[in-house]
Short mmCIF file of C-alpha atoms and ligand atoms in Angstrom, two decimals:
data_model
loop_
_atom_site.label_atom_id
_atom_site.label_comp_id
_atom_site.label_asym_id
_atom_site.label_seq_id
_atom_site.Cartn_x
_atom_site.Cartn_y
_atom_site.Cartn_z
CA MET A 210 -12.56 6.48 18.11
CA ARG A 211 -14.08 3.55 16.20
CA HIS A 212 -11.79 2.81 13.26
CA PHE A 213 -8.13 3.83 13.05
CA THR A 214 -6.76 3.80 9.53
CA SER A 215 -5.01 7.18 9.33
CA ILE A 216 -3.01 9.25 11.80
CA LYS A 217 -5.50 12.05 11.11
CA GLN A 218 -8.05 10.11 13.19
CA ILE A 219 -5.88 10.49 16.31
CA GLY A 220 -7.76 13.72 17.13
CA ASP A 221 -6.10 16.54 19.02
CA LEU A 222 -2.38 15.80 18.73
CA GLN A 223 -1.35 17.26 22.09
CA LYS A 224 -4.08 15.28 23.82
CA ALA A 225 -2.99 12.10 22.04
CA MET A 226 0.63 12.68 23.10
CA ASP A 227 -0.45 13.27 26.71
CA LEU A 228 -2.43 10.02 26.64
CA ALA A 229 0.51 8.16 25.10
CA PHE A 230 2.88 9.36 27.84
CA GLU A 231 0.31 8.39 30.47
CA VAL A 232 0.09 4.90 28.92
CA LYS A 233 3.88 4.66 28.80
CA LYS A 234 4.26 5.68 32.45
CA ASN A 235 1.54 3.40 33.73
CA PRO A 236 0.96 0.58 31.22
CA PHE A 237 -1.25 -1.59 33.44
CA ALA A 238 -3.66 1.11 34.64
CA ASP A 239 -6.44 0.11 32.23
CA GLN A 240 -6.50 -3.69 32.59
CA HIS A 241 -10.25 -3.51 33.32
CA LEU A 242 -10.96 -1.96 29.89
CA GLY A 243 -10.04 -5.09 27.95
CA ARG A 244 -11.53 -7.69 30.29
CA ASN A 245 -13.49 -10.31 28.30
CA ARG A 246 -12.71 -8.48 25.07
CA THR A 247 -11.03 -10.30 22.19
CA LEU A 248 -8.68 -8.74 19.69
CA LEU A 249 -8.17 -10.49 16.36
CA LEU A 250 -5.03 -9.63 14.39
CA ILE A 251 -5.04 -10.60 10.74
CA PHE A 252 -1.83 -10.64 8.74
CA PHE A 253 -1.76 -10.86 4.96
CA ASN A 254 1.97 -9.94 5.13
CA ASN A 255 4.98 -10.62 7.33
CA SER A 256 5.65 -8.71 10.52
CA LEU A 257 7.87 -8.72 13.58
CA ARG A 258 7.21 -5.43 15.40
CA THR A 259 3.54 -4.93 14.59
CA ARG A 260 2.69 -8.50 15.51
CA LEU A 261 4.49 -8.42 18.86
CA SER A 262 3.86 -4.82 19.93
CA THR A 263 0.13 -4.96 19.19
CA GLN A 264 -0.22 -8.22 21.14
CA LYS A 265 1.75 -6.74 24.02
CA ALA A 266 -0.42 -3.60 23.97
CA ALA A 267 -3.59 -5.72 24.09
CA LEU A 268 -2.23 -7.86 26.95
CA ASN A 269 -1.38 -4.69 28.90
CA LEU A 270 -5.05 -3.70 28.49
CA GLY A 271 -6.25 -7.07 29.78
CA MET A 272 -7.53 -8.30 26.40
CA ASN A 273 -7.46 -11.75 24.88
CA VAL A 274 -5.66 -11.92 21.55
CA ILE A 275 -5.93 -14.27 18.58
CA VAL A 276 -3.68 -13.99 15.55
CA LEU A 277 -4.25 -15.28 12.04
CA ASP A 278 -1.62 -15.45 9.32
CA VAL A 279 -3.84 -15.65 6.28
CA ASN A 280 -1.10 -17.16 4.13
CA GLN A 281 -0.12 -19.84 6.63
CA GLY A 282 -2.83 -22.37 7.29
CA ALA A 283 -5.98 -20.42 6.39
CA TRP A 284 -7.88 -21.05 3.16
CA LYS A 285 -6.63 -19.06 0.20
CA LEU A 286 -8.95 -16.07 -0.10
CA GLU A 287 -10.55 -14.64 -3.22
CA THR A 288 -10.89 -10.86 -2.95
CA GLU A 289 -12.53 -10.00 -6.28
CA ARG A 290 -16.36 -10.14 -6.43
CA GLY A 291 -17.96 -11.86 -9.42
CA VAL A 292 -15.09 -14.29 -10.02
CA VAL A 293 -15.97 -17.92 -10.86
CA MET A 294 -13.98 -19.59 -8.11
CA ASP A 295 -12.63 -22.54 -10.07
CA GLY A 296 -8.96 -21.77 -9.29
CA ASP A 297 -6.83 -22.18 -6.17
CA LYS A 298 -8.88 -19.88 -3.88
CA SER A 299 -11.17 -21.89 -1.58
CA GLU A 300 -12.99 -19.08 0.20
CA HIS A 301 -14.17 -15.54 -0.51
CA LEU A 302 -13.23 -12.58 1.64
CA LEU A 303 -16.94 -11.68 1.74
CA GLU A 304 -17.66 -14.74 3.89
CA ALA A 305 -14.34 -14.79 5.71
CA ILE A 306 -14.64 -11.22 7.01
CA PRO A 307 -18.01 -11.49 8.80
CA VAL A 308 -16.98 -14.91 10.14
CA MET A 309 -13.80 -13.41 11.60
CA GLY A 310 -15.85 -10.51 12.97
CA SER A 311 -18.08 -12.97 14.81
CA TYR A 312 -15.10 -14.25 16.82
CA CYS A 313 -13.85 -10.95 18.23
CA ASP A 314 -14.59 -7.41 19.39
CA ILE A 315 -11.87 -5.50 17.51
CA ILE A 316 -9.92 -6.38 14.35
CA GLY A 317 -6.42 -5.29 13.31
CA VAL A 318 -5.50 -5.84 9.65
CA ARG A 319 -2.17 -5.85 7.84
CA SER A 320 -2.66 -5.78 4.10
CA PHE A 321 0.07 -4.17 1.98
CA ALA A 322 -0.30 -2.64 -1.46
CA ARG A 323 -0.33 -5.41 -4.04
CA PHE A 324 0.94 -3.26 -6.92
CA GLU A 325 -1.56 -4.92 -9.26
CA SER A 326 -3.87 -1.90 -9.45
CA LYS A 327 -2.89 1.54 -8.19
CA LYS A 328 -6.59 2.42 -8.00
CA ASP A 329 -7.42 -0.59 -5.77
CA ASP A 330 -4.38 0.07 -3.58
CA TYR A 331 -5.09 3.78 -3.12
CA GLU A 332 -8.82 3.10 -2.52
CA GLU A 333 -7.80 0.67 0.26
CA VAL A 334 -10.11 -1.99 -1.15
CA ILE A 335 -9.13 -4.74 1.33
CA LEU A 336 -9.11 -2.62 4.49
CA ASN A 337 -12.43 -1.00 3.56
CA GLN A 338 -14.06 -4.39 3.10
CA PHE A 339 -13.10 -5.24 6.67
CA ILE A 340 -14.69 -1.97 7.81
CA LYS A 341 -17.81 -2.62 5.76
CA TYR A 342 -18.40 -6.31 6.43
CA SER A 343 -16.86 -7.23 9.82
CA GLY A 344 -19.27 -5.27 12.01
CA ARG A 345 -16.30 -4.48 14.27
CA PRO A 346 -13.96 -1.57 14.85
CA VAL A 347 -11.01 -2.03 12.51
CA PHE A 348 -7.53 -0.61 12.80
CA SER A 349 -4.71 -0.67 10.29
CA MET A 350 -1.49 -2.54 11.06
CA GLU A 351 -0.17 -1.17 7.72
CA ALA A 352 -2.52 -1.15 4.80
CA ALA A 353 -1.94 -0.22 1.17
CA THR A 354 -1.40 3.50 1.67
CA ARG A 355 -0.72 4.14 5.35
CA HIS A 356 0.89 2.74 8.53
CA PRO A 357 -0.66 4.95 11.20
CA LEU A 358 0.48 2.99 14.28
CA GLN A 359 4.07 3.36 13.02
CA THR A 360 3.54 7.06 12.40
CA PHE A 361 2.13 7.62 15.87
CA ALA A 362 5.13 5.78 17.40
CA ASP A 363 7.45 7.92 15.24
CA MET A 364 5.77 11.11 16.43
CA ILE A 365 5.97 10.02 20.08
CA THR A 366 9.68 9.30 19.57
CA ILE A 367 10.27 12.74 18.03
CA GLU A 368 8.34 14.40 20.87
CA GLU A 369 10.54 12.60 23.42
CA ASN A 370 13.83 13.53 21.73
CA LYS A 371 13.35 16.95 20.14
CA LYS A 372 15.55 19.72 21.52
CA CYS A 373 13.55 22.66 20.16
CA ALA A 374 9.87 23.40 19.58
CA LYS A 375 10.05 23.19 15.79
CA PRO A 376 12.71 20.66 14.77
CA LYS A 377 13.72 20.17 11.15
CA ILE A 378 12.58 16.73 10.01
CA VAL A 379 14.07 15.30 6.81
CA MET A 380 12.48 12.22 5.32
CA SER A 381 14.96 10.68 2.90
CA TRP A 382 14.45 7.97 0.31
CA ALA A 383 17.28 5.39 0.39
CA PRO A 384 18.02 2.44 -1.89
CA HIS A 385 16.57 -1.07 -1.52
CA PRO A 386 16.63 -4.04 -3.90
CA LYS A 387 12.90 -4.86 -3.67
CA SER A 388 9.64 -3.03 -4.40
CA LEU A 389 8.39 -1.59 -1.12
CA PRO A 390 5.05 0.13 -0.50
CA GLN A 391 4.67 3.90 -0.11
CA SER A 392 2.59 3.44 3.04
CA VAL A 393 5.27 4.27 5.64
CA PRO A 394 6.47 7.48 3.93
CA ASN A 395 2.89 8.51 3.03
CA SER A 396 1.78 8.03 6.58
CA PHE A 397 4.83 9.72 8.15
CA ALA A 398 4.27 12.71 5.86
CA GLU A 399 0.60 12.79 6.81
CA GLY A 400 1.58 12.84 10.48
CA ILE A 401 4.30 15.47 10.25
CA ASN A 402 1.92 17.67 8.24
CA LEU A 403 -0.26 17.78 11.37
CA THR A 404 2.59 19.53 13.22
CA ASP A 405 4.29 22.89 12.73
CA TYR A 406 7.73 21.27 12.33
CA GLU A 407 9.95 22.16 9.38
CA PHE A 408 9.50 19.25 6.98
CA VAL A 409 11.62 18.37 3.96
CA ILE A 410 11.27 15.27 1.78
CA THR A 411 14.23 14.25 -0.37
CA HIS A 412 14.26 11.58 -3.08
CA PRO A 413 15.57 11.00 -6.60
CA HIS A 414 13.46 12.14 -9.56
CA GLY A 415 10.67 9.64 -10.24
CA TYR A 416 10.02 8.90 -6.56
CA GLU A 417 7.45 11.66 -5.98
CA LEU A 418 4.77 10.59 -3.49
CA ALA A 419 1.05 11.28 -3.90
CA PRO A 420 0.41 15.02 -3.41
CA GLU A 421 -2.30 14.40 -0.79
CA PHE A 422 0.40 12.95 1.47
CA VAL A 423 3.21 15.37 0.62
CA GLY A 424 0.99 18.25 1.77
CA ASN A 425 3.06 21.21 2.88
CA ALA A 426 6.43 19.44 2.85
CA ARG A 427 9.25 20.98 0.82
CA ILE A 428 10.66 18.64 -1.83
CA GLU A 429 14.42 18.81 -2.30
CA TYR A 430 15.99 16.54 -4.94
CA ASN A 431 19.51 17.18 -3.64
CA GLN A 432 19.86 14.94 -0.58
CA ASP A 433 22.95 16.76 0.77
CA LYS A 434 21.13 20.08 0.64
CA ALA A 435 18.05 18.58 2.30
CA LEU A 436 20.11 17.18 5.17
CA GLU A 437 21.70 20.54 6.06
CA GLY A 438 20.68 21.47 9.60
CA ALA A 439 18.35 18.48 10.04
CA ASP A 440 17.40 17.55 13.62
CA PHE A 441 15.87 14.19 12.61
CA VAL A 442 16.68 12.06 9.58
CA TYR A 443 13.86 9.65 8.80
CA ALA A 444 15.13 7.17 6.21
CA LYS A 445 12.88 4.90 4.17
CA ASN A 446 12.81 3.22 0.82
CA TRP A 447 9.68 3.26 -1.27
CA SER A 448 8.87 2.20 -4.80
CA ALA A 449 7.76 4.66 -7.48
CA TYR A 450 4.25 6.05 -7.18
CA SER A 451 4.04 7.89 -10.50
CA ASP A 452 2.80 6.17 -13.63
CA PRO A 453 3.98 4.27 -15.59
CA ASN A 454 6.36 3.04 -12.89
CA TYR A 455 3.88 2.46 -10.03
CA GLY A 456 5.31 -0.13 -7.63
CA LYS A 457 8.63 -0.41 -9.46
CA VAL A 458 12.25 0.00 -8.37
CA ILE A 459 13.68 2.58 -10.78
CA ASN A 460 16.84 3.51 -8.88
CA THR A 461 19.24 1.73 -6.50
CA ASP A 462 21.81 4.54 -6.30
CA ARG A 463 23.86 3.80 -3.19
CA SER A 464 25.00 7.42 -2.94
CA TRP A 465 21.61 7.89 -1.18
CA THR A 466 22.56 5.50 1.68
CA ILE A 467 22.63 7.35 5.02
CA THR A 468 26.28 7.30 6.09
CA THR A 469 28.39 9.10 8.68
CA GLU A 470 29.35 11.62 5.98
CA LYS A 471 25.67 12.33 5.28
CA MET A 472 24.88 12.67 8.99
CA ALA A 473 27.79 15.15 9.31
CA LEU A 474 25.74 17.57 7.19
CA THR A 475 22.99 17.66 9.82
CA ASN A 476 22.55 19.42 13.15
CA ASN A 477 23.82 16.29 14.94
CA ALA A 478 20.52 14.72 13.88
CA PHE A 479 18.86 11.68 15.31
CA PHE A 480 18.52 8.78 12.88
CA MET A 481 15.12 7.09 12.56
CA HIS A 482 13.80 4.11 10.59
CA CYS A 483 10.65 2.03 11.14
CA LEU A 484 12.57 -1.29 10.70
CA PRO A 485 13.10 -3.83 9.25
CA VAL A 486 16.12 -2.14 7.68
CA ARG A 487 18.74 -3.39 5.24
CA ARG A 488 22.11 -2.29 6.57
CA ASN A 489 24.52 -0.66 4.15
CA MET A 490 21.69 -0.16 1.65
CA ILE A 491 19.46 2.21 3.64
CA VAL A 492 21.92 3.08 6.43
CA SER A 493 25.52 2.26 7.28
CA ASP A 494 26.43 0.08 10.26
CA GLU A 495 28.11 3.09 11.89
CA VAL A 496 25.03 5.32 11.74
CA ILE A 497 22.51 2.74 12.91
CA GLU A 498 24.82 1.75 15.79
CA SER A 499 25.62 5.36 16.74
CA PRO A 500 24.26 7.05 19.87
CA GLN A 501 22.13 9.22 17.56
CA SER A 502 20.21 6.19 16.31
CA LEU A 503 16.67 5.99 17.70
CA VAL A 504 15.60 2.81 15.92
CA ILE A 505 15.24 0.69 19.08
CA PRO A 506 13.31 3.20 21.24
CA GLU A 507 11.23 3.99 18.13
CA ALA A 508 10.29 0.30 17.80
CA ALA A 509 9.65 0.09 21.56
CA ASN A 510 7.18 2.98 21.23
CA ARG A 511 5.07 0.79 18.95
CA VAL A 512 3.59 -0.74 22.14
CA VAL A 513 2.72 2.73 23.43
CA SER A 514 1.22 3.74 20.12
CA ALA A 515 -0.90 0.57 19.78
CA GLN A 516 -1.98 0.67 23.41
CA THR A 517 -3.08 4.31 23.22
CA VAL A 518 -5.16 3.60 20.12
CA LEU A 519 -6.62 0.33 21.43
CA ARG A 520 -7.54 2.05 24.67
CA GLU A 521 -9.53 4.67 22.78
CA ILE A 522 -11.29 2.02 20.67
CA LEU A 523 -12.12 -0.04 23.79
CA ARG A 524 -13.56 3.05 25.45
CA SER A 525 -15.86 3.54 22.46
CA LEU A 526 -17.30 -0.02 22.55
C1 AN0 B 886 7.51 -2.94 4.73
C2 AN0 B 886 7.32 -1.58 4.05
O1 AN0 B 886 8.26 -1.00 3.57
O2 AN0 B 886 6.16 -1.10 4.00
C3 AN0 B 886 7.14 -2.86 6.19
C4 AN0 B 886 7.73 -1.76 6.98
C5 AN0 B 886 7.16 -1.58 8.31
N1 AN0 B 886 8.89 -3.35 4.63
C6 AN0 B 886 9.27 -4.42 3.97
O3 AN0 B 886 8.48 -5.07 3.33
C7 AN0 B 886 10.73 -4.78 4.01
N1 CP B 887 7.84 -1.33 11.58
C1 CP B 887 7.03 -2.39 11.38
O1 CP B 887 5.81 -2.26 11.16
O2 CP B 887 7.67 -3.59 11.45
P1 CP B 887 7.05 -5.02 11.10
O3 CP B 887 6.83 -5.03 9.61
O4 CP B 887 8.07 -5.98 11.56
O5 CP B 887 5.75 -5.17 11.82
#
């Protein structure tokens, strides 16, 4: 593996799971792999889990880690080519990227959708420039359209907790006051489509995701119906994808919040969310604190996910 920007690049899923469980059981077995290797993590957006779990994964592999918050202390970066740089941007991404590449062996990038141009977001313009100009293996720490390290952690968590071979997974939209990217739901859908699980996506009208991510999932606009018999409820807010509302909040209907009553419709389902989560918007206090809530082990598996991927990239250097 050189770059990791989509869960599809994980290769054979069973093999990836086996590797992940090996990493989880024996996290310090590959310290030699990262010796004298430097990982650079670049954040254009905030993070708690990705920042900490990816650093922890790299330390477990014996790597050195440097972290840059682009918006805190670095020069403001121009991303558009051809611009006369007479504004507030002091440096162009086209110099910054190869410079950053010269200081490390592997680069992780977090760069969310900007909602300025759907085309630029869905073409992953920023992430692809890192791939093109850094000269280093690049992995996504959530880019404009996908969050593959989250998806891999989610899939590991499902594998650890499923009680039957083909569980019913329901990904449900839930309300949120701000415009959030589609990357987590896109990526989760992309991952679950690699399995033979039963997969239902439920959301209000207007929140349809891009068809290339929805894949074989069944869309059910009635959330109660979708939840019937679910083994896992994967809650997430996302903003509208369809034009003319791309990137907009068009609904904050709190009847979509995952509550105890909603969970009662399921097959005693586990509750999942990538975090950060807004309580009593996305999910009630009772559900997130219930024994069926997997949010903490799910977040803990982010180390396993990142370490498994980093290990494969290190092996390819
Ligand atoms: C981000 C999102 O929805 O993509 C990050 C989630 C991992 N969430 C927020 O910005 C609140
Ligand atoms: N789930 C996740 O990626 O969390 P952070 O945004 O805190 O990294």
